[in-house]
Short mmCIF file of C-alpha atoms in Angstrom, two decimals:
data_model
loop_
_atom_site.label_atom_id
_atom_site.label_comp_id
_atom_site.label_asym_id
_atom_site.label_seq_id
_atom_site.Cartn_x
_atom_site.Cartn_y
_atom_site.Cartn_z
CA MET A 23 90.13 60.20 -76.07
CA LYS A 24 92.08 63.07 -74.89
CA ASN A 25 91.10 62.33 -71.31
CA LEU A 26 92.04 58.67 -71.59
CA LYS A 27 95.30 59.55 -73.00
CA GLU A 28 95.76 62.02 -70.22
CA GLN A 29 94.86 59.39 -67.62
CA SER A 30 97.08 56.83 -69.09
CA SER A 31 99.84 59.30 -69.31
CA PHE A 32 99.07 60.24 -65.73
CA LEU A 33 99.13 56.62 -64.61
CA SER A 34 102.20 55.92 -66.47
CA SER A 35 103.76 58.90 -64.99
CA SER A 36 102.47 58.10 -61.49
CA SER A 37 104.28 55.97 -59.12
CA PRO A 38 103.73 52.20 -59.05
CA SER A 39 102.37 52.23 -55.52
CA LEU A 40 99.53 54.48 -56.41
CA VAL A 41 98.49 52.25 -59.23
CA ALA A 42 98.42 49.27 -56.93
CA LYS A 43 96.26 51.09 -54.43
CA LEU A 44 93.73 52.02 -57.05
CA LEU A 45 93.49 48.47 -58.33
CA ASN A 46 93.10 47.12 -54.81
CA ALA A 47 90.29 49.55 -54.10
CA GLN A 48 88.41 48.61 -57.23
CA TYR A 49 88.85 44.90 -56.39
CA HIS A 50 87.39 45.35 -52.96
CA HIS A 51 84.52 47.35 -54.36
CA PHE A 52 83.81 44.56 -56.81
CA LEU A 53 83.89 41.94 -54.04
CA ASN A 54 81.48 43.96 -51.93
CA LEU A 55 79.16 44.26 -54.88
CA ILE A 56 79.20 40.51 -55.48
CA SER A 57 78.68 39.79 -51.75
CA PHE A 58 75.74 42.17 -51.56
CA SER A 59 74.21 40.54 -54.64
CA LEU A 60 74.61 37.06 -53.14
CA ILE A 61 73.13 38.17 -49.85
CA LEU A 62 70.23 39.80 -51.66
CA CYS A 63 69.57 36.67 -53.71
CA CYS A 64 69.75 34.44 -50.63
CA GLY A 65 67.39 36.76 -48.79
CA ILE A 66 64.89 36.67 -51.64
CA ILE A 67 65.05 32.86 -51.80
CA ILE A 68 64.72 32.52 -48.04
CA GLY A 69 61.78 34.95 -48.04
CA ILE A 70 59.99 32.95 -50.73
CA LEU A 71 60.53 29.72 -48.80
CA LEU A 72 59.42 31.26 -45.53
CA HIS A 73 56.30 32.71 -47.13
CA SER A 74 55.13 29.32 -48.45
CA SER A 75 55.98 27.61 -45.16
CA LEU A 76 54.13 30.20 -43.13
CA GLN A 77 50.98 29.70 -45.22
CA ASP A 78 50.97 25.94 -44.43
CA ILE A 79 51.73 26.57 -40.79
CA SER A 80 48.99 29.18 -40.47
CA SER A 81 46.32 26.82 -41.84
CA THR A 82 47.31 23.95 -39.53
CA SER A 83 47.89 26.19 -36.55
CA SER A 84 44.42 27.74 -36.90
CA LEU A 85 42.88 24.27 -36.68
CA ASN A 86 45.02 23.40 -33.70
CA ILE A 87 44.10 26.65 -32.01
CA GLN A 88 40.39 25.89 -32.55
CA ARG A 89 40.82 22.39 -31.10
CA ILE A 90 42.74 23.70 -28.13
CA SER A 91 40.13 26.37 -27.52
CA GLN A 92 37.34 23.78 -27.67
CA LEU A 93 39.26 21.55 -25.31
CA PHE A 94 39.58 24.36 -22.84
CA LEU A 95 35.94 25.23 -23.16
CA VAL A 96 34.91 21.65 -22.36
CA SER A 97 37.40 20.69 -19.74
CA SER A 98 37.82 23.93 -17.96
CA PRO A 99 35.84 24.20 -14.74
CA PRO A 100 32.80 26.47 -14.73
CA PRO A 101 33.33 29.92 -13.42
CA PRO A 102 32.75 30.19 -9.71
CA THR A 103 29.18 31.05 -8.82
CA ILE A 104 28.49 33.87 -6.51
CA PRO A 105 26.81 32.44 -3.41
CA SER A 106 23.31 33.70 -2.86
CA PRO A 107 22.56 35.33 0.44
CA PRO A 108 21.30 32.85 3.07
CA SER A 109 17.52 32.54 3.26
CA PRO A 110 15.85 33.28 6.56
CA PRO A 111 15.38 30.18 8.75
CA SER A 112 12.04 28.44 8.12
CA LYS A 113 9.65 27.80 10.93
CA PRO A 114 9.79 24.20 12.26
CA VAL A 115 6.88 21.97 11.24
CA HIS A 116 5.14 20.54 14.28
CA VAL A 117 3.16 17.31 13.95
CA GLY A 118 0.27 17.32 16.36
CA LEU A 119 -1.80 14.46 17.69
CA LYS A 120 -4.08 14.55 14.65
CA GLY A 121 -1.08 13.99 12.41
CA PHE A 122 -0.10 10.86 14.31
CA LEU A 123 -3.66 9.54 14.36
CA ARG A 124 -4.55 10.37 10.77
CA SER A 125 -6.21 7.41 9.04
CA PRO A 126 -4.10 5.87 6.27
CA LYS A 127 -5.51 6.67 2.83
CA LYS A 128 -3.98 3.56 1.31
CA ILE A 129 -4.29 0.29 3.19
CA MET A 130 -1.87 -1.73 1.05
CA HIS A 131 1.52 -2.27 2.73
CA ASP A 132 4.57 -4.54 2.66
CA MET A 133 4.38 -5.86 6.22
CA GLU A 134 4.50 -9.59 6.81
CA ASP A 135 1.84 -11.09 9.08
CA GLU A 136 4.16 -11.19 12.08
CA GLU A 137 5.03 -7.52 11.62
CA LEU A 138 1.40 -6.56 11.04
CA LEU A 139 0.11 -8.31 14.17
CA TRP A 140 2.87 -6.76 16.28
CA ARG A 141 2.12 -3.28 14.95
CA ALA A 142 -1.64 -3.65 15.36
CA SER A 143 -1.31 -4.95 18.93
CA MET A 144 -0.14 -1.55 20.19
CA ALA A 145 -2.85 0.02 22.36
CA PRO A 146 -2.87 2.99 24.73
CA LYS A 147 -3.10 2.23 28.41
CA ILE A 148 -5.21 5.32 29.02
CA ARG A 149 -8.71 4.43 27.91
CA SER A 150 -10.18 7.92 27.70
CA TYR A 151 -9.40 9.86 24.52
CA PRO A 152 -7.89 13.37 24.79
CA PHE A 153 -9.76 14.46 21.65
CA TYR A 154 -13.19 14.14 20.10
CA ARG A 155 -13.49 10.78 18.41
CA THR A 156 -16.32 9.60 16.20
CA PRO A 157 -16.37 5.79 16.43
CA LYS A 158 -16.45 3.96 13.11
CA VAL A 159 -17.58 0.47 12.17
CA ALA A 160 -15.08 -1.69 10.28
CA PHE A 161 -16.90 -3.86 7.73
CA MET A 162 -14.53 -6.74 6.94
CA PHE A 163 -15.35 -8.84 3.87
CA LEU A 164 -13.76 -12.30 3.66
CA THR A 165 -14.24 -13.32 0.02
CA LYS A 166 -12.86 -15.58 -2.68
CA GLY A 167 -12.89 -12.88 -5.32
CA TYR A 168 -15.07 -10.04 -6.55
CA LEU A 169 -18.08 -9.01 -4.46
CA PRO A 170 -21.13 -9.92 -6.58
CA LEU A 171 -23.52 -8.06 -4.25
CA ALA A 172 -21.42 -4.87 -4.19
CA PRO A 173 -24.18 -2.71 -5.80
CA LEU A 174 -26.49 -3.50 -2.86
CA TRP A 175 -23.79 -2.57 -0.35
CA GLU A 176 -23.09 0.63 -2.31
CA LYS A 177 -26.67 1.71 -1.65
CA PHE A 178 -26.35 0.70 1.99
CA PHE A 179 -23.20 2.80 2.59
CA ARG A 180 -24.13 5.83 0.49
CA GLY A 181 -24.12 9.08 2.43
CA HIS A 182 -22.38 7.75 5.55
CA GLU A 183 -18.74 7.83 4.45
CA ASP A 184 -17.50 9.32 7.74
CA LEU A 185 -18.88 6.48 9.88
CA PHE A 186 -17.35 3.32 8.43
CA ASN A 187 -14.26 1.72 6.91
CA ILE A 188 -14.18 -1.25 4.54
CA TYR A 189 -11.57 -4.00 4.38
CA VAL A 190 -11.61 -6.77 1.76
CA HIS A 191 -9.61 -10.00 1.99
CA SER A 192 -9.73 -12.05 -1.21
CA TYR A 193 -7.55 -14.56 -3.00
CA PRO A 194 -4.24 -12.98 -4.11
CA SER A 195 -5.00 -14.17 -7.66
CA ASN A 196 -8.07 -11.93 -7.79
CA ASN A 197 -7.18 -9.13 -10.21
CA GLU A 198 -10.61 -7.51 -10.43
CA SER A 199 -10.77 -3.94 -9.17
CA TYR A 200 -13.59 -1.57 -8.35
CA PRO A 201 -14.13 1.80 -10.07
CA GLU A 202 -12.84 4.91 -8.35
CA GLY A 203 -16.29 6.02 -7.27
CA SER A 204 -16.97 2.75 -5.45
CA VAL A 205 -16.72 2.46 -1.65
CA PHE A 206 -14.72 -0.73 -2.28
CA HIS A 207 -12.11 1.00 -4.44
CA GLY A 208 -8.63 0.55 -2.94
CA ARG A 209 -9.95 -1.29 0.13
CA GLN A 210 -8.34 -4.69 -0.47
CA ILE A 211 -5.72 -5.60 2.14
CA PRO A 212 -2.59 -7.71 1.52
CA SER A 213 -4.11 -11.20 1.39
CA LYS A 214 -3.14 -14.85 1.24
CA ARG A 215 -4.85 -18.02 0.11
CA VAL A 216 -7.71 -19.30 2.28
CA ASP A 217 -9.13 -22.84 2.26
CA TRP A 218 -12.47 -23.87 3.68
CA GLY A 219 -12.09 -25.75 6.96
CA TYR A 220 -8.38 -24.96 7.41
CA VAL A 221 -6.58 -22.86 10.02
CA ASN A 222 -5.64 -20.31 7.36
CA MET A 223 -9.29 -19.19 7.61
CA VAL A 224 -8.57 -17.85 11.10
CA GLU A 225 -5.32 -16.31 9.84
CA ALA A 226 -7.36 -14.35 7.31
CA GLU A 227 -9.67 -13.15 10.09
CA GLN A 228 -6.67 -12.03 12.15
CA ARG A 229 -5.28 -10.26 9.08
CA LEU A 230 -8.54 -8.35 8.62
CA LEU A 231 -8.73 -7.40 12.29
CA ALA A 232 -5.10 -6.26 12.40
CA ASN A 233 -5.47 -4.03 9.35
CA ALA A 234 -8.66 -2.53 10.77
CA LEU A 235 -7.01 -1.92 14.16
CA LEU A 236 -4.39 0.28 12.50
CA ASP A 237 -7.11 2.93 12.23
CA ILE A 238 -7.75 4.31 15.72
CA SER A 239 -11.25 5.45 14.73
CA ASN A 240 -12.52 1.87 14.26
CA GLU A 241 -14.45 0.75 17.34
CA ARG A 242 -16.65 -2.14 16.13
CA PHE A 243 -15.57 -4.94 13.79
CA VAL A 244 -17.99 -7.02 11.69
CA LEU A 245 -16.94 -10.09 9.68
CA LEU A 246 -18.94 -10.63 6.47
CA SER A 247 -18.76 -12.79 3.36
CA GLU A 248 -19.45 -12.10 -0.32
CA SER A 249 -22.90 -13.68 0.11
CA CYS A 250 -24.00 -11.47 3.04
CA ILE A 251 -26.65 -8.76 2.83
CA PRO A 252 -27.69 -6.03 5.31
CA LEU A 253 -31.22 -6.37 6.72
CA PHE A 254 -31.54 -2.75 7.88
CA ASN A 255 -30.34 0.63 6.69
CA PHE A 256 -26.96 1.97 7.71
CA THR A 257 -28.26 4.31 10.43
CA THR A 258 -29.99 1.45 12.24
CA VAL A 259 -26.99 -0.87 11.98
CA TYR A 260 -24.52 1.82 13.07
CA SER A 261 -26.60 2.87 16.07
CA TYR A 262 -27.16 -0.75 17.15
CA LEU A 263 -23.43 -1.54 17.10
CA THR A 264 -21.87 1.64 18.49
CA THR A 265 -24.29 1.85 21.42
CA SER A 266 -23.99 -1.82 22.32
CA THR A 267 -22.36 -2.74 25.62
CA GLN A 268 -21.75 -6.31 24.43
CA THR A 269 -19.94 -8.12 21.67
CA HIS A 270 -21.66 -10.67 19.45
CA VAL A 271 -19.85 -13.99 19.17
CA GLU A 272 -21.75 -17.26 19.24
CA SER A 273 -20.18 -19.53 21.86
CA TYR A 274 -21.73 -22.69 23.26
CA ASP A 275 -20.82 -26.18 24.46
CA GLN A 276 -21.99 -28.93 22.12
CA LEU A 277 -21.75 -32.65 22.71
CA GLY A 278 -21.07 -35.15 19.97
CA GLY A 279 -18.68 -35.39 17.09
CA VAL A 280 -19.27 -31.89 15.68
CA GLY A 281 -18.70 -30.28 19.09
CA ARG A 282 -16.51 -31.79 21.77
CA GLY A 283 -15.50 -34.53 19.35
CA ARG A 284 -13.27 -32.04 17.54
CA TYR A 285 -11.20 -31.32 20.64
CA SER A 286 -7.59 -32.58 20.65
CA PRO A 287 -6.15 -33.69 24.05
CA GLU A 288 -2.75 -32.53 22.80
CA MET A 289 -3.87 -28.98 23.60
CA LYS A 290 -3.61 -29.72 27.33
CA PRO A 291 -2.98 -28.24 29.81
CA ARG A 292 -3.69 -24.75 28.48
CA VAL A 293 -6.81 -25.73 26.52
CA GLN A 294 -8.87 -28.43 28.24
CA LEU A 295 -12.10 -30.11 27.21
CA ARG A 296 -14.10 -27.98 29.65
CA HIS A 297 -12.86 -24.88 27.82
CA TRP A 298 -13.90 -26.11 24.37
CA ARG A 299 -16.65 -24.10 22.66
CA LYS A 300 -18.26 -23.86 19.24
CA GLY A 301 -19.95 -21.01 17.37
CA SER A 302 -20.62 -19.27 14.10
CA GLN A 303 -17.63 -17.89 12.25
CA TRP A 304 -19.43 -14.58 11.56
CA PHE A 305 -18.69 -12.39 14.56
CA GLU A 306 -18.99 -8.78 15.72
CA LEU A 307 -16.34 -7.48 18.13
CA ASP A 308 -15.33 -4.34 19.94
CA ARG A 309 -11.78 -2.98 19.91
CA ALA A 310 -10.68 -4.61 23.16
CA MET A 311 -11.70 -8.09 22.02
CA ALA A 312 -10.13 -7.59 18.58
CA LEU A 313 -6.83 -6.70 20.25
CA GLU A 314 -6.95 -9.88 22.34
CA ILE A 315 -7.45 -12.03 19.24
CA ILE A 316 -4.61 -10.62 17.16
CA SER A 317 -2.15 -10.54 20.08
CA ASP A 318 -2.83 -14.06 21.41
CA THR A 319 0.44 -16.00 21.52
CA THR A 320 -0.71 -18.56 24.10
CA TYR A 321 -3.76 -20.37 22.71
CA TRP A 322 -3.63 -19.68 18.99
CA PRO A 323 -0.36 -21.65 18.47
CA LEU A 324 -2.11 -24.70 19.95
CA PHE A 325 -5.04 -24.38 17.53
CA TYR A 326 -2.63 -23.82 14.67
CA ARG A 327 -0.76 -26.99 15.55
CA TYR A 328 -3.53 -29.39 16.54
CA CYS A 329 -6.84 -28.17 15.07
CA HIS A 330 -6.76 -30.02 11.71
CA HIS A 331 -8.58 -32.76 9.81
CA GLY A 332 -12.18 -31.81 10.48
CA CYS A 333 -11.53 -29.59 13.49
CA TYR A 334 -12.61 -26.33 11.72
CA ALA A 335 -10.67 -23.76 13.73
CA ASP A 336 -12.88 -20.90 12.50
CA GLU A 337 -15.82 -22.41 14.47
CA HIS A 338 -13.87 -23.07 17.68
CA TYR A 339 -10.90 -20.75 18.21
CA ILE A 340 -12.62 -17.45 19.07
CA PRO A 341 -15.54 -19.03 21.01
CA THR A 342 -13.04 -21.05 23.08
CA LEU A 343 -10.75 -18.06 23.62
CA LEU A 344 -13.65 -15.97 24.98
CA ASN A 345 -14.64 -18.81 27.30
CA ILE A 346 -11.09 -19.04 28.68
CA LYS A 347 -10.75 -15.27 29.10
CA SER A 348 -13.67 -14.76 31.42
CA SER A 349 -13.31 -10.99 31.45
CA LEU A 350 -14.11 -10.98 27.74
CA GLY A 351 -16.72 -13.70 27.96
CA ARG A 352 -18.79 -11.73 30.47
CA ARG A 353 -19.17 -8.93 27.93
CA ASN A 354 -20.25 -11.28 25.14
CA SER A 355 -23.89 -11.90 24.14
CA ASN A 356 -23.19 -15.47 22.97
CA ARG A 357 -25.07 -14.92 19.72
CA THR A 358 -24.23 -13.92 16.15
CA LEU A 359 -25.74 -11.00 14.28
CA THR A 360 -25.66 -12.84 10.94
CA TRP A 361 -28.63 -15.08 10.12
CA VAL A 362 -28.01 -18.40 8.35
CA ASP A 363 -30.46 -21.17 7.50
CA TRP A 364 -29.23 -24.59 8.71
CA THR A 365 -32.63 -26.34 8.54
CA ASN A 366 -31.63 -28.48 5.56
CA GLY A 367 -28.66 -30.00 7.45
CA GLY A 368 -25.26 -30.75 6.02
CA PRO A 369 -21.95 -28.88 6.22
CA HIS A 370 -23.24 -25.87 4.25
CA PRO A 371 -26.24 -23.61 4.90
CA THR A 372 -29.14 -22.98 2.53
CA ARG A 373 -28.38 -20.80 -0.48
CA PHE A 374 -30.96 -18.33 -1.79
CA ILE A 375 -31.40 -17.74 -5.50
CA ARG A 376 -33.45 -15.14 -7.33
CA TYR A 377 -37.00 -16.46 -7.06
CA GLU A 378 -36.57 -17.25 -3.32
CA VAL A 379 -35.90 -13.61 -2.46
CA THR A 380 -39.28 -12.20 -1.53
CA GLU A 381 -40.65 -9.42 0.59
CA GLU A 382 -41.97 -12.00 3.08
CA LEU A 383 -38.51 -13.55 3.50
CA LEU A 384 -36.81 -10.23 4.18
CA VAL A 385 -39.51 -9.14 6.64
CA LYS A 386 -39.16 -12.43 8.49
CA LEU A 387 -35.37 -12.00 8.76
CA ARG A 388 -35.79 -8.46 10.04
CA ASN A 389 -38.06 -9.77 12.81
CA GLY A 390 -35.80 -12.40 14.29
CA GLY A 391 -35.66 -14.89 11.44
CA GLY A 392 -38.97 -16.55 12.32
CA GLU A 393 -37.36 -18.29 15.28
CA ASP A 394 -39.02 -18.59 18.66
CA ARG A 395 -36.32 -16.80 20.60
CA GLN A 396 -35.77 -13.67 22.62
CA CYS A 397 -32.98 -11.25 21.86
CA TYR A 398 -31.59 -8.49 24.05
CA HIS A 399 -29.78 -5.27 23.31
CA ASN A 400 -28.15 -3.67 26.35
CA GLY A 401 -30.38 -5.73 28.63
CA GLU A 402 -33.65 -4.85 26.89
CA LYS A 403 -35.76 -7.21 24.78
CA THR A 404 -35.76 -6.54 21.06
CA ASN A 405 -37.07 -8.26 17.94
CA VAL A 406 -33.88 -7.22 16.12
CA CYS A 407 -31.86 -10.38 16.50
CA TYR A 408 -29.95 -10.16 13.21
CA LEU A 409 -28.48 -7.26 11.28
CA PHE A 410 -27.16 -9.35 8.37
CA ALA A 411 -28.06 -12.56 6.52
CA ARG A 412 -26.47 -15.08 4.16
CA LYS A 413 -26.16 -17.00 1.76
CA PHE A 414 -27.54 -15.00 -1.16
CA LEU A 415 -26.28 -15.90 -4.63
CA PRO A 416 -25.44 -13.34 -7.34
CA THR A 417 -28.70 -14.11 -9.17
CA ALA A 418 -30.61 -12.58 -6.22
CA LEU A 419 -29.05 -9.13 -6.71
CA GLY A 420 -31.78 -7.79 -8.99
CA ARG A 421 -34.61 -8.54 -6.57
CA LEU A 422 -32.61 -7.30 -3.60
CA LEU A 423 -32.04 -3.96 -5.29
CA ARG A 424 -35.73 -3.69 -6.12
CA LEU A 425 -36.89 -4.54 -2.58
CA ALA A 426 -34.24 -2.55 -0.69
CA PRO A 427 -36.05 0.82 -0.70
CA SER A 428 -39.45 -0.53 0.42
CA VAL A 429 -38.41 -3.39 2.74
CA LEU A 430 -34.85 -2.67 3.91
CA TYR A 431 -35.36 1.12 3.85
CA PHE A 432 -32.26 2.13 1.94
#
């Protein structure tokens, strides 16, 4: 109390200016205090608001960062690879003559007939071979479908796989196949429909020859049917064919309606009546004659155009062609190697069923067919006039298999 009184007495005694200064100082101090408090409150409020906002932003931003990182991981280009040191240059692969002449393992192809004949007609001008060549026999089967006598032929071919090739021409609708172990497995060529007595029969023969000519190892070419059988073992047949100096195509001049009567004058002047010949369809050729047949663009178009309606081109085209080309005709034996029985007459030969297949029949066929004729092989007489025979029906297979070891010797 004493102090207050003293202060009040001091203030009252002080000058008015001093009092004003003191009051002004206290006022300013009070204003600063209020300002600081307001600033502090605003800062606290702003901090609270920022804290809540930052929590929301952090959650959304983390998701966005993940998405952006994934986007960069996907779209960003892979890191550059370090190039490996260059490998030493490989040695060039040289294809020798054997590579060019290697026999095709698969005989199916996409060539059209025109392309096939053109390709097969290529032949070297130099006749001698600059390498060792084992001649093969091409056995060409012209069939309607499956080969019913295939088991007999399997026995015939067994053990001689390096000396023959097989080619089968059947109806395109034939879907039957042979097991992998069979010699006929995979040996069907691209085929087309064939009709008895029509020119497409000769087209099928040309197709078989052309496919067989693609293999340079084939030297002899035999045409067979599904009803043909071999009369001797493979060794005998192979030796007979590969050592022969002649081909075996039946070709003769026959008067009457079934011979000269089938000739068409529209074939003149290239094919005249004096050229016309007839013969069995079942031939045996060498490579030179096969090449002439598949590359003929002079006489075959005439047969294709005019040999219809009972003309039977398969009995006349090749015999007539050989007669016109004298160089080929001089090397031909004018006989077939396939025996057929025509004694009963008619357009079709005798067919043999099971009970007709006997040991006596097969022995007779092996000795010239019981005909009073002389046969020659390379200028020497021989009783082997036929190597094959037809027509044997599927029912004869059992007896043929039973007689093959003792009579046919295979």
